[in-house]
PDB file of C-alpha atoms in Angstrom:
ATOM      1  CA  UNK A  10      20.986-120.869 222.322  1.00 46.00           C
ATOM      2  CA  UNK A  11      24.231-118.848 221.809  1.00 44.00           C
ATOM      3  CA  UNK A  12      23.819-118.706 218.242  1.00 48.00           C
ATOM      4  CA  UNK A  13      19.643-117.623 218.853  1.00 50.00           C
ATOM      5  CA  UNK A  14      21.056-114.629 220.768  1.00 52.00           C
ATOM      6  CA  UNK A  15      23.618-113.153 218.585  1.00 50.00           C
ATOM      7  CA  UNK A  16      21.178-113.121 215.780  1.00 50.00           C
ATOM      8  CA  UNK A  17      18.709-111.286 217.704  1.00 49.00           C
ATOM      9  CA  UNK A  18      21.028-109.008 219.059  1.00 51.00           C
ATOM     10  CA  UNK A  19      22.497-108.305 215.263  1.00 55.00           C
ATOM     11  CA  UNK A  20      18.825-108.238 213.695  1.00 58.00           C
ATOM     12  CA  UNK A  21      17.525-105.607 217.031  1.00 85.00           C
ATOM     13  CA  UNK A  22      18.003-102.233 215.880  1.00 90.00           C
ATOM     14  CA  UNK A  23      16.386-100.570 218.614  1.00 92.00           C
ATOM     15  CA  UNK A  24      18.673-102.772 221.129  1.00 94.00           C
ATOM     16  CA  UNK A  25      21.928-101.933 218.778  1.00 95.00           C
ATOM     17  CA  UNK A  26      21.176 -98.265 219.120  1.00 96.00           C
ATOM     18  CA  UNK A  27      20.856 -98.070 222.736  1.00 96.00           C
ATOM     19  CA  UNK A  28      24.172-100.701 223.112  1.00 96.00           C
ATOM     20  CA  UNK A  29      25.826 -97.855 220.814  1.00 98.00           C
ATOM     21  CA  UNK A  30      24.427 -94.695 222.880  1.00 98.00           C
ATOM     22  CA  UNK A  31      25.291 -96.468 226.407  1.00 97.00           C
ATOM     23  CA  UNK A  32      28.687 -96.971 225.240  1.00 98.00           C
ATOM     24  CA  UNK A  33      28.864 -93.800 224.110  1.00 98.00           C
ATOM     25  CA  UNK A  34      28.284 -92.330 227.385  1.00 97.00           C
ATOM     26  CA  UNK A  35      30.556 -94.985 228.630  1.00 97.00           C
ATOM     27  CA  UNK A  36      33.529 -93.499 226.208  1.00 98.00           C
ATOM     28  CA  UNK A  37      32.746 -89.736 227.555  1.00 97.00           C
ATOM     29  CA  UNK A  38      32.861 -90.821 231.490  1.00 95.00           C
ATOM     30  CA  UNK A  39      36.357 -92.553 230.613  1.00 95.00           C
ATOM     31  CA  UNK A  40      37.967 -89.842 228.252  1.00 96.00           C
ATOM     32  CA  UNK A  41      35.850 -87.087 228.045  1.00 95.00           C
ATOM     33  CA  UNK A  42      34.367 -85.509 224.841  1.00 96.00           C
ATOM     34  CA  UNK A  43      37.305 -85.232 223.134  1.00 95.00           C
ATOM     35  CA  UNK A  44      38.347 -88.927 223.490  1.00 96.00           C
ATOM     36  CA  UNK A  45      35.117 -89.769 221.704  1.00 97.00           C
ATOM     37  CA  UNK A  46      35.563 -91.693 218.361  1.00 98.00           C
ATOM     38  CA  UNK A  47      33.359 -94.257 216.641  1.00 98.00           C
ATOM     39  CA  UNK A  48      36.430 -96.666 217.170  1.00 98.00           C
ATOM     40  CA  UNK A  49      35.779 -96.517 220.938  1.00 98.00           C
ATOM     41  CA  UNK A  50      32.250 -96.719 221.046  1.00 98.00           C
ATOM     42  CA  UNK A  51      32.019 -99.583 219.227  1.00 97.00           C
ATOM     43  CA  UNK A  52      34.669-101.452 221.063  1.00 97.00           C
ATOM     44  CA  UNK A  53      32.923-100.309 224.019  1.00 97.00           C
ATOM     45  CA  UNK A  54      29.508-101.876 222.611  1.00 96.00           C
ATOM     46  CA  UNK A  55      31.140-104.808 220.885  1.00 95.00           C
ATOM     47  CA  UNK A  56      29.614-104.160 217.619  1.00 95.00           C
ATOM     48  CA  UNK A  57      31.431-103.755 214.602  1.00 95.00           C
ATOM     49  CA  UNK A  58      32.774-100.472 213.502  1.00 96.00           C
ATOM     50  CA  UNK A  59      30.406 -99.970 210.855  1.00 96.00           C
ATOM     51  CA  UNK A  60      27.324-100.551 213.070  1.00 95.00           C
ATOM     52  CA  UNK A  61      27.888 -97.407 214.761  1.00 97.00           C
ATOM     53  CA  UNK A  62      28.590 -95.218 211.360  1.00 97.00           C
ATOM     54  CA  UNK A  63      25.533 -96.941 210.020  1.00 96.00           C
ATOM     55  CA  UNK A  64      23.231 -95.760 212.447  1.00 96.00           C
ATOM     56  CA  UNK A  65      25.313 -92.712 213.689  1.00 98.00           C
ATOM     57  CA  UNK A  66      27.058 -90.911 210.588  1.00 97.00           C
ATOM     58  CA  UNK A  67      29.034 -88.608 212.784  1.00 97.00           C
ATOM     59  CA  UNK A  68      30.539 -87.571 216.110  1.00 97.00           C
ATOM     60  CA  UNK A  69      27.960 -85.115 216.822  1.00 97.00           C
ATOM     61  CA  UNK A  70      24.820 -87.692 216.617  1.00 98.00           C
ATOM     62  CA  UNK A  71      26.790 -89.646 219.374  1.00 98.00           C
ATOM     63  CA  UNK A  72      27.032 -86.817 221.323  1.00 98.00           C
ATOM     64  CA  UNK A  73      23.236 -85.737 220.231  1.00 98.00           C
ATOM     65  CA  UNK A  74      21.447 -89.387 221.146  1.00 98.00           C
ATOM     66  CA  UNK A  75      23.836 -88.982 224.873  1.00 98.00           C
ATOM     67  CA  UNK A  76      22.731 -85.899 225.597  1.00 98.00           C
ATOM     68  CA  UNK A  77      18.622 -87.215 225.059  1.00 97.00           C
ATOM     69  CA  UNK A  78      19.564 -90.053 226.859  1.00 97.00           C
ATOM     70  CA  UNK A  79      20.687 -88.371 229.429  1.00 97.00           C
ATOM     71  CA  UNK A  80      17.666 -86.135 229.376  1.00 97.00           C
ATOM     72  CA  UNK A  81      15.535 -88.850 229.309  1.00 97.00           C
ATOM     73  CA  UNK A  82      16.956 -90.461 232.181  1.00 97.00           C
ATOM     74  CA  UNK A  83      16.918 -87.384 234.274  1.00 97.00           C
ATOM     75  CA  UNK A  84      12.929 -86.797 233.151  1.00 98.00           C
ATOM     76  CA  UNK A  85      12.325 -90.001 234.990  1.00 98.00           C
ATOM     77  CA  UNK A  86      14.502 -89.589 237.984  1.00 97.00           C
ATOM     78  CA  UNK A  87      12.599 -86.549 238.308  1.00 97.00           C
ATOM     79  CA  UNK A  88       9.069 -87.804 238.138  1.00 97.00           C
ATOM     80  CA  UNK A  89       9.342 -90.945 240.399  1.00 97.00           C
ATOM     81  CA  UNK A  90      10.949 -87.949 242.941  1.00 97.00           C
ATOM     82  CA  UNK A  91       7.914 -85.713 242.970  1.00 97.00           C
ATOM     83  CA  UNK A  92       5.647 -88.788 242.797  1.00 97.00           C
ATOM     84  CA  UNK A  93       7.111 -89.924 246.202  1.00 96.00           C
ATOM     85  CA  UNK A  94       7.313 -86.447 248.081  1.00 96.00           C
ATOM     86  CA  UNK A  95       3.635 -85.183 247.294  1.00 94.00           C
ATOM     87  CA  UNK A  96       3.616 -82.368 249.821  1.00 95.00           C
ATOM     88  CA  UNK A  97       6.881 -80.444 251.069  1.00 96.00           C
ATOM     89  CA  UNK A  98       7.080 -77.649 253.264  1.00 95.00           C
ATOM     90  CA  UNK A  99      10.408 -74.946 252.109  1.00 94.00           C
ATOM     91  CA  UNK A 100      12.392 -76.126 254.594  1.00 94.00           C
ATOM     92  CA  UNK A 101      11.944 -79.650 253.424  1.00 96.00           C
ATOM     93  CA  UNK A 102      12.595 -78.697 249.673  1.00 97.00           C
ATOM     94  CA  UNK A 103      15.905 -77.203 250.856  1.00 97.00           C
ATOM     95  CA  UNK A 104      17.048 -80.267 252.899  1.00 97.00           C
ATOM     96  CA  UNK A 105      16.401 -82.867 250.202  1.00 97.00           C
ATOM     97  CA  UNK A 106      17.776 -80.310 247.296  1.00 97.00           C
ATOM     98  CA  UNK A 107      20.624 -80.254 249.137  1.00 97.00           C
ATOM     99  CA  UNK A 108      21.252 -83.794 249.741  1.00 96.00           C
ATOM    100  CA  UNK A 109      20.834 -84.683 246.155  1.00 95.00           C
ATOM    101  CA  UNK A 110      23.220 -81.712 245.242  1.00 96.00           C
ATOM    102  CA  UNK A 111      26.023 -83.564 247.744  1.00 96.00           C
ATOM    103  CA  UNK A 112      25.453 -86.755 246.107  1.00 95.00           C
ATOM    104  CA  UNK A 113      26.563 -84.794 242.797  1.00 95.00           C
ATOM    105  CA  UNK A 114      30.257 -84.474 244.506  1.00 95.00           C
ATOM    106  CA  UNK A 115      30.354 -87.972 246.004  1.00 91.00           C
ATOM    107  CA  UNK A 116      29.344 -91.448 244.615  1.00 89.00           C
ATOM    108  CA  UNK A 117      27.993 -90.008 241.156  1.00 92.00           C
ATOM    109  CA  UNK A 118      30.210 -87.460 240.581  1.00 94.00           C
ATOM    110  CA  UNK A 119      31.519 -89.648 237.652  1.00 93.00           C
ATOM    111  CA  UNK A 120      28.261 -89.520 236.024  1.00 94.00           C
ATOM    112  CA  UNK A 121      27.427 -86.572 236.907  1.00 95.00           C
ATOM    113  CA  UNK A 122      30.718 -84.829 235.024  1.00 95.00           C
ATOM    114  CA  UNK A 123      29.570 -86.881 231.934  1.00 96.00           C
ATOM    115  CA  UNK A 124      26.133 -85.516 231.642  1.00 96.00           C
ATOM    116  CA  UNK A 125      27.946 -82.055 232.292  1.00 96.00           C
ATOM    117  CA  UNK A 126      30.145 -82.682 229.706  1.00 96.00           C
ATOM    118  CA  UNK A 127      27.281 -83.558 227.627  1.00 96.00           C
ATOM    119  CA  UNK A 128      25.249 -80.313 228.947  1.00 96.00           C
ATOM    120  CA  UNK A 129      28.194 -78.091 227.968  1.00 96.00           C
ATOM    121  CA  UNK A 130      28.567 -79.740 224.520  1.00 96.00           C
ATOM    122  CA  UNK A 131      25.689 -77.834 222.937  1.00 96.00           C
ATOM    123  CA  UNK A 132      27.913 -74.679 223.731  1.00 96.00           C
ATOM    124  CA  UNK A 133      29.872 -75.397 220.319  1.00 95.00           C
ATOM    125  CA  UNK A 134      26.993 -77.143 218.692  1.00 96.00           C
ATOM    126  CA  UNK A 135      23.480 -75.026 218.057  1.00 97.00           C
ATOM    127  CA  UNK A 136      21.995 -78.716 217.279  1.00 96.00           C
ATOM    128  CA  UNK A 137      21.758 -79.676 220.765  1.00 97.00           C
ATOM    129  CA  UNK A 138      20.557 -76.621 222.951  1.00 97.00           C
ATOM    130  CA  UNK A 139      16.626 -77.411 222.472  1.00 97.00           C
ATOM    131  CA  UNK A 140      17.618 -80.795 224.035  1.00 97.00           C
ATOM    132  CA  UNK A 141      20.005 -78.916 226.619  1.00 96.00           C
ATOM    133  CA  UNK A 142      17.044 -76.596 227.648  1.00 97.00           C
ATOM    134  CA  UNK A 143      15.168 -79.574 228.737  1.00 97.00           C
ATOM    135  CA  UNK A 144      17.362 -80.332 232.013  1.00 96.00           C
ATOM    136  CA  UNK A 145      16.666 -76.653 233.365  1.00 96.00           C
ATOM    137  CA  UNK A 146      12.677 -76.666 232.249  1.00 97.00           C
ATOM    138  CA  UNK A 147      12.604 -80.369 233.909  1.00 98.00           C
ATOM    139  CA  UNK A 148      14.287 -79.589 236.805  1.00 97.00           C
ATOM    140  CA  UNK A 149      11.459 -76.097 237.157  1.00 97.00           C
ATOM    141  CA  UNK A 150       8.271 -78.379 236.411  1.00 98.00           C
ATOM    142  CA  UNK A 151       9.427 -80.719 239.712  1.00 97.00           C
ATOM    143  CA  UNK A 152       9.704 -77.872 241.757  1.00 97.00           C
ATOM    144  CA  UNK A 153       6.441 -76.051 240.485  1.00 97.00           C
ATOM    145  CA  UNK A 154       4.706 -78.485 243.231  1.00 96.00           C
ATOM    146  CA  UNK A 155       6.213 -77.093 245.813  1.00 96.00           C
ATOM    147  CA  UNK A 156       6.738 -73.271 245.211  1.00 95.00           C
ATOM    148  CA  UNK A 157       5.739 -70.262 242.869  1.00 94.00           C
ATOM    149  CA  UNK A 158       7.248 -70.720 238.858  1.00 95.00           C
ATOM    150  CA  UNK A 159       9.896 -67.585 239.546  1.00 94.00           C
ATOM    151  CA  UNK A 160      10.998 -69.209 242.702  1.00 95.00           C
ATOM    152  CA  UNK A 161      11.003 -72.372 240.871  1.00 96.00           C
ATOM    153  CA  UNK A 162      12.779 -71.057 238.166  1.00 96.00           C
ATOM    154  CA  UNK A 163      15.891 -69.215 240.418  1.00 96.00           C
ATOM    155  CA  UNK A 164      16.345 -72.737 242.054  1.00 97.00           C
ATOM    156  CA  UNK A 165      16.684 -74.522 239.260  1.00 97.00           C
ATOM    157  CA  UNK A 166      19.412 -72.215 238.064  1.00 97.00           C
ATOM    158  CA  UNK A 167      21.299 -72.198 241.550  1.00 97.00           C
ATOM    159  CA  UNK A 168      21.082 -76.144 241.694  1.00 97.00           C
ATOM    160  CA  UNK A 169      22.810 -75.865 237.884  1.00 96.00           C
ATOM    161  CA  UNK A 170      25.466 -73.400 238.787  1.00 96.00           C
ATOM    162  CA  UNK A 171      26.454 -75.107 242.567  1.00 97.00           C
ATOM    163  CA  UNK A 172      26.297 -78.622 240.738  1.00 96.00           C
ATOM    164  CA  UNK A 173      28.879 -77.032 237.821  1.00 96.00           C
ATOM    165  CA  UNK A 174      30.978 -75.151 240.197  1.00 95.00           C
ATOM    166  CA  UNK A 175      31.362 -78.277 242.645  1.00 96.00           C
ATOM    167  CA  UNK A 176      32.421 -80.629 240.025  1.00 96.00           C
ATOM    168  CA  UNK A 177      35.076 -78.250 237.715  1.00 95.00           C
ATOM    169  CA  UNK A 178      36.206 -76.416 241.235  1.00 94.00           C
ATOM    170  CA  UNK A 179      38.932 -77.069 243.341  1.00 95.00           C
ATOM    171  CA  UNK A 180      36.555 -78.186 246.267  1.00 94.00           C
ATOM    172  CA  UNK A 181      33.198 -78.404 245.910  1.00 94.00           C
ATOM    173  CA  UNK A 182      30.455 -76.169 248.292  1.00 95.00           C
ATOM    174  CA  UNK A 183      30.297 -77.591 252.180  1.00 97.00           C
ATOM    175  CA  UNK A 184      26.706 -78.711 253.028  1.00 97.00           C
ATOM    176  CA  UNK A 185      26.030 -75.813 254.533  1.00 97.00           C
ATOM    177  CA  UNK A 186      27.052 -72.948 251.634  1.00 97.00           C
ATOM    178  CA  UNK A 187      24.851 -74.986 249.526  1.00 97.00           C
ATOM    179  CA  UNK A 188      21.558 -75.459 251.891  1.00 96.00           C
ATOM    180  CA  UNK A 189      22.276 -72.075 253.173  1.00 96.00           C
ATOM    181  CA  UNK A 190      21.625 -70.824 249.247  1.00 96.00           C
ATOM    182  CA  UNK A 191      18.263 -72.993 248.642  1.00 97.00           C
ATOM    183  CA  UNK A 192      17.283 -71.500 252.109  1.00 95.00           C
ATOM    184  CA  UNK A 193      17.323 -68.105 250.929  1.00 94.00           C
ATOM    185  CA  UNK A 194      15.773 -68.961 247.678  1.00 96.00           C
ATOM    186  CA  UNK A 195      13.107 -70.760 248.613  1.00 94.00           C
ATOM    187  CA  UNK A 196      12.024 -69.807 251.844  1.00 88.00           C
ATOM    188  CA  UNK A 197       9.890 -66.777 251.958  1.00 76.00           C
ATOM    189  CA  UNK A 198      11.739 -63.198 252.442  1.00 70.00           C
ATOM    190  CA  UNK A 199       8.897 -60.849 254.431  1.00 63.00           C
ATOM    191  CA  UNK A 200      11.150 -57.566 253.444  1.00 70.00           C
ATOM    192  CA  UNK A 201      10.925 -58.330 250.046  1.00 65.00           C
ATOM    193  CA  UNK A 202       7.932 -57.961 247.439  1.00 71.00           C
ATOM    194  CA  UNK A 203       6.025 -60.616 247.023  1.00 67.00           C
ATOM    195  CA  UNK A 204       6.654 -61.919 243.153  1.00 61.00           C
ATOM    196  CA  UNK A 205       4.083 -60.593 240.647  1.00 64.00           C
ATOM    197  CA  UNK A 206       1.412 -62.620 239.376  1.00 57.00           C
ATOM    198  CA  UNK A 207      -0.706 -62.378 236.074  1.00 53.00           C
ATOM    199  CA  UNK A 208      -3.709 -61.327 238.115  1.00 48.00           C
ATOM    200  CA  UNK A 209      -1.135 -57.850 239.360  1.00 53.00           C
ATOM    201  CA  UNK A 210      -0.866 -57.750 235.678  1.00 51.00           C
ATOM    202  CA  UNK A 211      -2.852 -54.393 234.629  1.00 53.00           C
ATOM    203  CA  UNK A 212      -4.451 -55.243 231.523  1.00 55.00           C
ATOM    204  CA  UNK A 213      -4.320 -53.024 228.550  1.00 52.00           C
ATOM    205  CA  UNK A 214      -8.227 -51.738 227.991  1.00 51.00           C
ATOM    206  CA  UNK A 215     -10.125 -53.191 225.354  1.00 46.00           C
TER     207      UNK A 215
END
């Protein structure tokens, strides 16, 4: 049986690759970006050297197939959340936003700071921003459900920048700073205009 399961785990290359991207996020949570080598992931993984050259030629498809893991991951997380809060009032959305921004600075802040790291990689690397873009346009299509797209939109950007600023700051945001900030975004101002809308759109005659 032991010899059965190394063969299928040499002759898998679909398994191999996602041993060699785990690891890879693996490497970055340890030692950050700059720690990552194709030595350490595949110690990490327990594959030979040259599997990970062989199906990753550099340092920057590591990074690449992390970051769309991480994506990917995210996409889901996302989905099954929406699926199992159909209906939520504003001052629901704010509550729950919050609490999953707090769990960013507690028990995942770890994994958090890796997909960050990943997030902040495609700074440096043009390559990787169309798979970047995806966290804030995922993040806007779950909260389309729930409130217009430019209020959508402005959260998703808040959540990005409180998340950021609570794990590379000295302290992260209380409870309160943070739900005080989706409050204001998301609950309805009366003294302000109310956001435009294709139909306020005047349309150039025909």
């Amino acid at each position: 049986m032991a010899g059965q399961d190394a063969t299928r785990r040499r002759y898998d290359p679909k398994r191999r690759i996602e041993e060699i991207t785990s690891a890879t996020e693996q490497v970055i949570a340890e030692r950050g970006i700059e720690g990552l080598t194709h030595r350490a992931v595949a110690e990490k993984a327990g594959v030979p050297l040259g599997a990970t050259t062989y199906h990753f030629a550099t340092k920057d498809d590591l990074i690449q197939a992390a970051l769309q893991r991480s994506v990917d991951r995210y996409a889901a997380y996302l989905a099954d959340w929406v699926a199992q809060r159909p209906e939520l009032t504003p001052e629901q959305l704010a509550v729950l936003l919050t609490d999953a921004l707090m769990g960013c600075f507690g028990p995942q802040r770890d994994q958090q700071v890796m997909e960050f790291e990943l997030y902040l990689a495609a700074l440096r690397r043009p390559a990787l921003r169309p798979i970047a873009d995806r966290f804030i346009e995922l993040s806007v299509s779950a909260l389309l459900p729930y409130v217009d797209e430019l209020t959508a939109r402005t959260a998703a950007v808040a959540t990005n920048g409180l998340t950021l600023r609570g794990l590379a700051g000295t302290t992260p945001p209380t409870r309160a700073e943070v739900e005080g900030v989706l409050r204001r975004i998301l609950t309805p101002n009366p003294s302000l205009p109310a956001p435009a809308t294709d139909l306020d759109t005047p349309q150039a005659p025909a």
